[in-house]
PDB file of C-alpha atoms in Angstrom:
ATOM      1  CA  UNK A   1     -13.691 -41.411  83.833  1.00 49.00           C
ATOM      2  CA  UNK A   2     -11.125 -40.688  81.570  1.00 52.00           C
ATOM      3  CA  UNK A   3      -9.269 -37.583  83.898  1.00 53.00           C
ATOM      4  CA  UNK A   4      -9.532 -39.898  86.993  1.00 47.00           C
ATOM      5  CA  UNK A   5      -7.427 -42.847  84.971  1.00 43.00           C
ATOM      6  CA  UNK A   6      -5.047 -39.885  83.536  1.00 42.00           C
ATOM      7  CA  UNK A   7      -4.600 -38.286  86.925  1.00 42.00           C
ATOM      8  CA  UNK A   8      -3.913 -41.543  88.206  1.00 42.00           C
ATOM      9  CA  UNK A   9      -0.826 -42.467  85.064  1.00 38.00           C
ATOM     10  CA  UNK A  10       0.125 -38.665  86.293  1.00 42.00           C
ATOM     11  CA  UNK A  11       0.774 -39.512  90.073  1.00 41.00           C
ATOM     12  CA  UNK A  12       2.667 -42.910  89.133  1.00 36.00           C
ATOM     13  CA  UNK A  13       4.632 -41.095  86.791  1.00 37.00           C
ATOM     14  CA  UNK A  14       5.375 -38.216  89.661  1.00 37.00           C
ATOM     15  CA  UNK A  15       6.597 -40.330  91.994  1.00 36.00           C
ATOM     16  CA  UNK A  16      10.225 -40.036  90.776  1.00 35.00           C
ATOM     17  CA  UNK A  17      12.241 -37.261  89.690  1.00 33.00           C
ATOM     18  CA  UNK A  18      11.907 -35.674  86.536  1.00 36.00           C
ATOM     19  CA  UNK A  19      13.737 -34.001  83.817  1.00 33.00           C
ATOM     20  CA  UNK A  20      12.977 -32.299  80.755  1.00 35.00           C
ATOM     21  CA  UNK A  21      16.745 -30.460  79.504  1.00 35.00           C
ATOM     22  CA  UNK A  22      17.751 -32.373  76.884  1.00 36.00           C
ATOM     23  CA  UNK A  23      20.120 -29.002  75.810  1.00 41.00           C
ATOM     24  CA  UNK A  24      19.911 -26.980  79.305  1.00 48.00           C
ATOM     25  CA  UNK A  25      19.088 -23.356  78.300  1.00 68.00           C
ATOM     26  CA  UNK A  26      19.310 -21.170  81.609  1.00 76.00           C
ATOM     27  CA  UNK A  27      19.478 -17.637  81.625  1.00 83.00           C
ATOM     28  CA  UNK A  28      23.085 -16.185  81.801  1.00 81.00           C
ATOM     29  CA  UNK A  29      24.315 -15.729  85.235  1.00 83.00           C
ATOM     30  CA  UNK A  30      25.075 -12.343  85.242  1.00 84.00           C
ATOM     31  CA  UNK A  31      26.597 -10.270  87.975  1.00 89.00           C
ATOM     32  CA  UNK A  32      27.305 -13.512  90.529  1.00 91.00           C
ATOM     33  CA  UNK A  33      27.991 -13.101  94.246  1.00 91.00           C
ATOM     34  CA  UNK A  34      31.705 -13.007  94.206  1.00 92.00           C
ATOM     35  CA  UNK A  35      31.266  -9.453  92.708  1.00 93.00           C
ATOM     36  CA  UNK A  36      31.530  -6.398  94.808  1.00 94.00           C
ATOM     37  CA  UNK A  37      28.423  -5.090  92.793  1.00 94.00           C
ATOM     38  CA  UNK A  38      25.970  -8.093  93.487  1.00 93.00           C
ATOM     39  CA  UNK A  39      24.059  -5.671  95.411  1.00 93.00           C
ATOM     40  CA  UNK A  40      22.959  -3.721  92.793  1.00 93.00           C
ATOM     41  CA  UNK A  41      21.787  -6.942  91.066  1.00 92.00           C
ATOM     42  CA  UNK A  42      20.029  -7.908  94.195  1.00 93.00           C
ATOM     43  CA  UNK A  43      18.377  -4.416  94.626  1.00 95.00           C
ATOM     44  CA  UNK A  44      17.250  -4.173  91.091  1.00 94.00           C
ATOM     45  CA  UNK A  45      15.406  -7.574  91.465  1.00 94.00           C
ATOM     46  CA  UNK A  46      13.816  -6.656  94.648  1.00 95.00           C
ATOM     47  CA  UNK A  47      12.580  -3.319  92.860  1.00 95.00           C
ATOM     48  CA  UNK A  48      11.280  -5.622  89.928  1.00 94.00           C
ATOM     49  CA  UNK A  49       9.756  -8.343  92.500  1.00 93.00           C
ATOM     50  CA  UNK A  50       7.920  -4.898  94.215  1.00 95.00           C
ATOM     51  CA  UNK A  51       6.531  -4.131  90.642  1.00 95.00           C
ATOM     52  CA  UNK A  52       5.305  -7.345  89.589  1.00 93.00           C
ATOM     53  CA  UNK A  53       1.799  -7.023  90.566  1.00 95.00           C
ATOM     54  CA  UNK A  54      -0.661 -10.082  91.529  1.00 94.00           C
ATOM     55  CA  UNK A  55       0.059 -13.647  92.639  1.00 95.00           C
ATOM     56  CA  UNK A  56       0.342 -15.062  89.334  1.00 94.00           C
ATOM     57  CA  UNK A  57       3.036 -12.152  87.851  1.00 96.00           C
ATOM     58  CA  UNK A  58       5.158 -12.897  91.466  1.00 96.00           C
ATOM     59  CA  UNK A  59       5.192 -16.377  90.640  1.00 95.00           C
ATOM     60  CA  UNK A  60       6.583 -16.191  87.593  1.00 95.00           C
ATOM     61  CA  UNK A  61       9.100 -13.810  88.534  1.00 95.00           C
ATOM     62  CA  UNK A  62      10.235 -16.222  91.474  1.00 96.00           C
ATOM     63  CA  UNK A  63      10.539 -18.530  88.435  1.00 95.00           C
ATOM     64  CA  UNK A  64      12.633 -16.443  86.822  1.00 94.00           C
ATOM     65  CA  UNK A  65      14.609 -15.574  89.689  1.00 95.00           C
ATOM     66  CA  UNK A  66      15.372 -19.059  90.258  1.00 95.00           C
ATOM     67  CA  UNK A  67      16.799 -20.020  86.949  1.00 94.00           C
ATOM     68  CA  UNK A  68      19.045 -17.026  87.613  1.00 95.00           C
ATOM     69  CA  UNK A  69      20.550 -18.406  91.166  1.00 96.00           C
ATOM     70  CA  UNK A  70      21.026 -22.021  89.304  1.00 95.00           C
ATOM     71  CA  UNK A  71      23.351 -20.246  86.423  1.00 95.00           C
ATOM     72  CA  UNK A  72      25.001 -18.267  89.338  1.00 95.00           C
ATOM     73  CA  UNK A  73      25.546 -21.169  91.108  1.00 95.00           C
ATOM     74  CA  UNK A  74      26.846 -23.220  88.039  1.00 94.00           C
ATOM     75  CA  UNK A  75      29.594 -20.068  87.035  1.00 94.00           C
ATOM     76  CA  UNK A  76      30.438 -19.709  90.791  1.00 95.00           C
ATOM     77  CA  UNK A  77      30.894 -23.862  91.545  1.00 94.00           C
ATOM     78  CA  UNK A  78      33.773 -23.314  87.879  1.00 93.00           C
ATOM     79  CA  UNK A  79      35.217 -20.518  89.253  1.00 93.00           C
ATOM     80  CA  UNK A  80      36.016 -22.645  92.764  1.00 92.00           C
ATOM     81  CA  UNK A  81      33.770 -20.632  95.191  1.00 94.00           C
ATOM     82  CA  UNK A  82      32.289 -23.365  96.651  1.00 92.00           C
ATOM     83  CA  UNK A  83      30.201 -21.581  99.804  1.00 94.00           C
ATOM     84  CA  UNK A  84      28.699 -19.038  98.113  1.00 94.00           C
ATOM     85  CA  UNK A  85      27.488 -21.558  95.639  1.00 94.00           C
ATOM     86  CA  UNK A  86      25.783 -22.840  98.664  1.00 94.00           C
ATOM     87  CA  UNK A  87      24.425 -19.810  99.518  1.00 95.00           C
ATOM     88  CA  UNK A  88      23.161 -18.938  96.197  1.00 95.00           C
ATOM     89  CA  UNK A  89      21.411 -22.412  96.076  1.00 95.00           C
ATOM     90  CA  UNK A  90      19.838 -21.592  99.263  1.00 96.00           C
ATOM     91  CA  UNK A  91      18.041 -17.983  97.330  1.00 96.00           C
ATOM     92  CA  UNK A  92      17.359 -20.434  94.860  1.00 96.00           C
ATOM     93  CA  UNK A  93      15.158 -22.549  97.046  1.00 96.00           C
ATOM     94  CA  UNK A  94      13.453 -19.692  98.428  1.00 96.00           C
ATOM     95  CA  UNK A  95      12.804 -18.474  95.253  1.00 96.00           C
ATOM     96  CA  UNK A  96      11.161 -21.685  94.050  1.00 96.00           C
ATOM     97  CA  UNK A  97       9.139 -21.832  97.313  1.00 96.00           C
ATOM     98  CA  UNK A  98       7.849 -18.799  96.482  1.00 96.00           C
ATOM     99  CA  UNK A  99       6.646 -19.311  93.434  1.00 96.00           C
ATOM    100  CA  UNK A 100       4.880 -22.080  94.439  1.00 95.00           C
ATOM    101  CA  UNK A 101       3.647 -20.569  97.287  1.00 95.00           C
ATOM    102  CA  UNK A 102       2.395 -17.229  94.811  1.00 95.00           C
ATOM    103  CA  UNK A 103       0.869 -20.011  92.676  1.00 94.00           C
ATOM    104  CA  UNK A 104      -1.108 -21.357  95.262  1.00 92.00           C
ATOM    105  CA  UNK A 105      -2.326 -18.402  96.692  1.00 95.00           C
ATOM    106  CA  UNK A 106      -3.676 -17.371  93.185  1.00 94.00           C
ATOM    107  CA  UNK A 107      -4.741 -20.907  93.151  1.00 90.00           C
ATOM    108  CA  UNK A 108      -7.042 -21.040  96.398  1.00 91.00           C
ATOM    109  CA  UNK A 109      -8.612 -17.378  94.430  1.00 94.00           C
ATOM    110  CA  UNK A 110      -9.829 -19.376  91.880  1.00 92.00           C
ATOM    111  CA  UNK A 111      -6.983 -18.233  89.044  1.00 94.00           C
ATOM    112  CA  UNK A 112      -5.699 -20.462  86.751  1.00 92.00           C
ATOM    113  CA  UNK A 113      -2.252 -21.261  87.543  1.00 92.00           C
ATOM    114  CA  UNK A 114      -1.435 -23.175  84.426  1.00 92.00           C
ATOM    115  CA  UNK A 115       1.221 -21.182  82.285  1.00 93.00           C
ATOM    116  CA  UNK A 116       2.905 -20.325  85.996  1.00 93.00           C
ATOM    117  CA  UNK A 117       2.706 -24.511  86.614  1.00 93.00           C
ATOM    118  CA  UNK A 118       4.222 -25.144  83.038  1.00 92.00           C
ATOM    119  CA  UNK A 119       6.477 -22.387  83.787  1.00 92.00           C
ATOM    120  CA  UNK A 120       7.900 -24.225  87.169  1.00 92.00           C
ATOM    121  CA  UNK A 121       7.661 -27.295  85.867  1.00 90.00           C
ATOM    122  CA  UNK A 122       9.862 -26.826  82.609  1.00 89.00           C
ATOM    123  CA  UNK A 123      11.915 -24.697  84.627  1.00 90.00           C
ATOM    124  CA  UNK A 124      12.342 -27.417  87.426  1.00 89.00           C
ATOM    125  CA  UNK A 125      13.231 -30.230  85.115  1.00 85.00           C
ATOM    126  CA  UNK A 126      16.276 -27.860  83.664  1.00 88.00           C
ATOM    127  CA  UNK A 127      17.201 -27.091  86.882  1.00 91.00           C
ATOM    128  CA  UNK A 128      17.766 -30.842  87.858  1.00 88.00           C
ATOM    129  CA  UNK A 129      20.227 -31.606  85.062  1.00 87.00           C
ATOM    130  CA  UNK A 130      22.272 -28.667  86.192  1.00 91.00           C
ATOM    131  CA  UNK A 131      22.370 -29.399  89.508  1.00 93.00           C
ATOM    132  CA  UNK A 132      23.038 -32.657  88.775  1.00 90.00           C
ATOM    133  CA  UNK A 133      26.116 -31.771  87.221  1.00 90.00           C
ATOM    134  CA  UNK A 134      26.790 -29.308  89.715  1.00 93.00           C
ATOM    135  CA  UNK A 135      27.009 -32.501  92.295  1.00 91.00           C
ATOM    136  CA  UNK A 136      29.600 -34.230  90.266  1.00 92.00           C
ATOM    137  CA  UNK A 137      31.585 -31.112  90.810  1.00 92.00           C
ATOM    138  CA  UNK A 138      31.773 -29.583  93.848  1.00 92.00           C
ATOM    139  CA  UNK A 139      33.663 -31.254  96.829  1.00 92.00           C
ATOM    140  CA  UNK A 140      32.112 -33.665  99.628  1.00 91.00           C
ATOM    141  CA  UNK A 141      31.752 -30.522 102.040  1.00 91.00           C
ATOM    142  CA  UNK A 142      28.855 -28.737  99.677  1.00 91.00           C
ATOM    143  CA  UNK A 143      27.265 -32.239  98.321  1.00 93.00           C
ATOM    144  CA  UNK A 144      24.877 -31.479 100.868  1.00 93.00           C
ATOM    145  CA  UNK A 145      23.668 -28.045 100.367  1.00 93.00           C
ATOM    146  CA  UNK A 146      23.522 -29.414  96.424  1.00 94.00           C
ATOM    147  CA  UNK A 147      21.476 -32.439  97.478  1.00 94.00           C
ATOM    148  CA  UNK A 148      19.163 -30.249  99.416  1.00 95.00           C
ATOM    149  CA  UNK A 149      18.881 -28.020  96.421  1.00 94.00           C
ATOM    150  CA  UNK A 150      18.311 -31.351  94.122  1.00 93.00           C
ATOM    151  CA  UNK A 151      15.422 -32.558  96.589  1.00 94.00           C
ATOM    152  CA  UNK A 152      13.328 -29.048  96.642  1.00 94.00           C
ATOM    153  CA  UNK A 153      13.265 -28.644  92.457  1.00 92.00           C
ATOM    154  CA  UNK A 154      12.196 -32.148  92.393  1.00 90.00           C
ATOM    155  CA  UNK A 155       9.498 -31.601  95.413  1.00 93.00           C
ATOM    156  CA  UNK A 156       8.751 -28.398  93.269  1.00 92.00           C
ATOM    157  CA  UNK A 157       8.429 -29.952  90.222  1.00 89.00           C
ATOM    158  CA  UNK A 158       6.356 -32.611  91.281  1.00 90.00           C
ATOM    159  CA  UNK A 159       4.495 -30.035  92.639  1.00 92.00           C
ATOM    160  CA  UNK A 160       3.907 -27.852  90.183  1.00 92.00           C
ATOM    161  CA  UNK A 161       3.322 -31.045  87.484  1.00 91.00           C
ATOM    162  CA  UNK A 162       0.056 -32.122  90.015  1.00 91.00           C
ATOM    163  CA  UNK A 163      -1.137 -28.695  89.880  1.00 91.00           C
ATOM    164  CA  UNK A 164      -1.088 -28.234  86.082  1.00 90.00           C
ATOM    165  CA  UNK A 165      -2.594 -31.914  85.994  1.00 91.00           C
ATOM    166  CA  UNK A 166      -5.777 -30.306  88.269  1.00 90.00           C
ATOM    167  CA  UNK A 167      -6.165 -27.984  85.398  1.00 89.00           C
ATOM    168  CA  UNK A 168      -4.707 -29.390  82.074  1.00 89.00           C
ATOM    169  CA  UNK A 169      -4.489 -33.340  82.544  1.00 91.00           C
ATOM    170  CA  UNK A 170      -3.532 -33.523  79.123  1.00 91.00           C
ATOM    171  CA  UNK A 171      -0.544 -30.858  79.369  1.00 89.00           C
ATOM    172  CA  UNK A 172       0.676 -32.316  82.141  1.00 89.00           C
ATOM    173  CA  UNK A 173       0.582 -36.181  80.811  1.00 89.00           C
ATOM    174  CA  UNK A 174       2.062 -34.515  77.913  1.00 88.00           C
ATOM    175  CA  UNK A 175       5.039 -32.925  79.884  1.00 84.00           C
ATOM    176  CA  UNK A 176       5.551 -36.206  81.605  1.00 83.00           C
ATOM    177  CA  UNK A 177       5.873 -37.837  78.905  1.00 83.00           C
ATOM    178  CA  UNK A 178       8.237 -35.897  77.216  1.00 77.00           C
ATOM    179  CA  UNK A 179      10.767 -35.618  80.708  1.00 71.00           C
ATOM    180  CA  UNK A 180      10.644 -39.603  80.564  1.00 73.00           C
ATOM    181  CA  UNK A 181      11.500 -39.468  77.213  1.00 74.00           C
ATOM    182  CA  UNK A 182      14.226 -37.039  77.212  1.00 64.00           C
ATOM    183  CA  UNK A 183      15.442 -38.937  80.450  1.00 64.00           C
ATOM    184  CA  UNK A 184      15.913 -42.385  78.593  1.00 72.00           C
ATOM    185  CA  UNK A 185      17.681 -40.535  75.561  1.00 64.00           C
TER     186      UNK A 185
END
């Protein structure tokens, strides 16, 4: 009785965006695509994708991966470059598909995906601010690409927030809870 009333709070509370950065900590962006040696970045993540065995190390790495396009896209929308901002937002919503896609493959095995869902989910919400911010910046010409981005972390997160509430009701009302918090501060 009590997880069907707490997954039920959990789907109310999904049904709108949210976000947990209250100080946005994203990994550093690194080589970005305006460099002439973003190759080598891009190789060197393929060849750690390739060695990150099972579903459950993949999507975290996708994770990971993510985060990384949303601080390239944040140094390459201040240094002007507008389209390949887009672009990079576009590898970041593969990435996140990914992951969620990895999850749930581990998922219908019968692995817990909970740290991965916690992962996506925290992940997500810090993604949201940023882009957020990234809207209010780049001209009306990319708004769209940055809105697209905007609506597939929030799908993701919502996503990843139901899973973790299949496994860890508590965890996720907890996250929730926090997010709406932080989101009224």
């Amino acid at each position: 009785m009590k997880k069907g009333i707490l997954l039920i709070v959990i789907s109310i509370l999904l049904s709108g965006a949210v976000s947990f950065a209250q100080g946005v900590e994203l990994p550093g962006p690194g080589i970005t695509s305006d460099s002439p040696f973003y190759f080598l970045e891009t190789i060197a993540e393929e060849i750690g994708t390739f060695f990150s065995f099972g579903d459950l190390k993949k999507a975290a790495r996708y994770a990971t991966l993510a985060a990384e396009r949303i601080a390239e896209t944040e140094a390459l929308v201040e240094k002007g470059k507008t389209e390949l901002a887009e672009k990079t937002l576009e590898r970041y919503e593969n990435q996140l598909n990914k992951s969620l896609a990895r999850a749930e493959k581990a998922l219908a095995k019968g692995k817990s995906v909970k740290n991965v869902m916690e992962i996506v989910a925290e992940g997500t919400g810090k993604h949201l601010t940023v882009i957020e911010n990234i809207l209010e910046k780049v001209p009306e010409k990319a708004k769209t690409a940055v809105t697209k981005a905007k609506e597939a972390s929030m799908t993701g997160q919502k996503n990843a927030l139901r899973a973790l509430a299949r496994e860890n009701p508590e965890r996720a009302a907890e996250m929730i809870l926090k997010a709406a918090e932080a989101r009224l501060n």
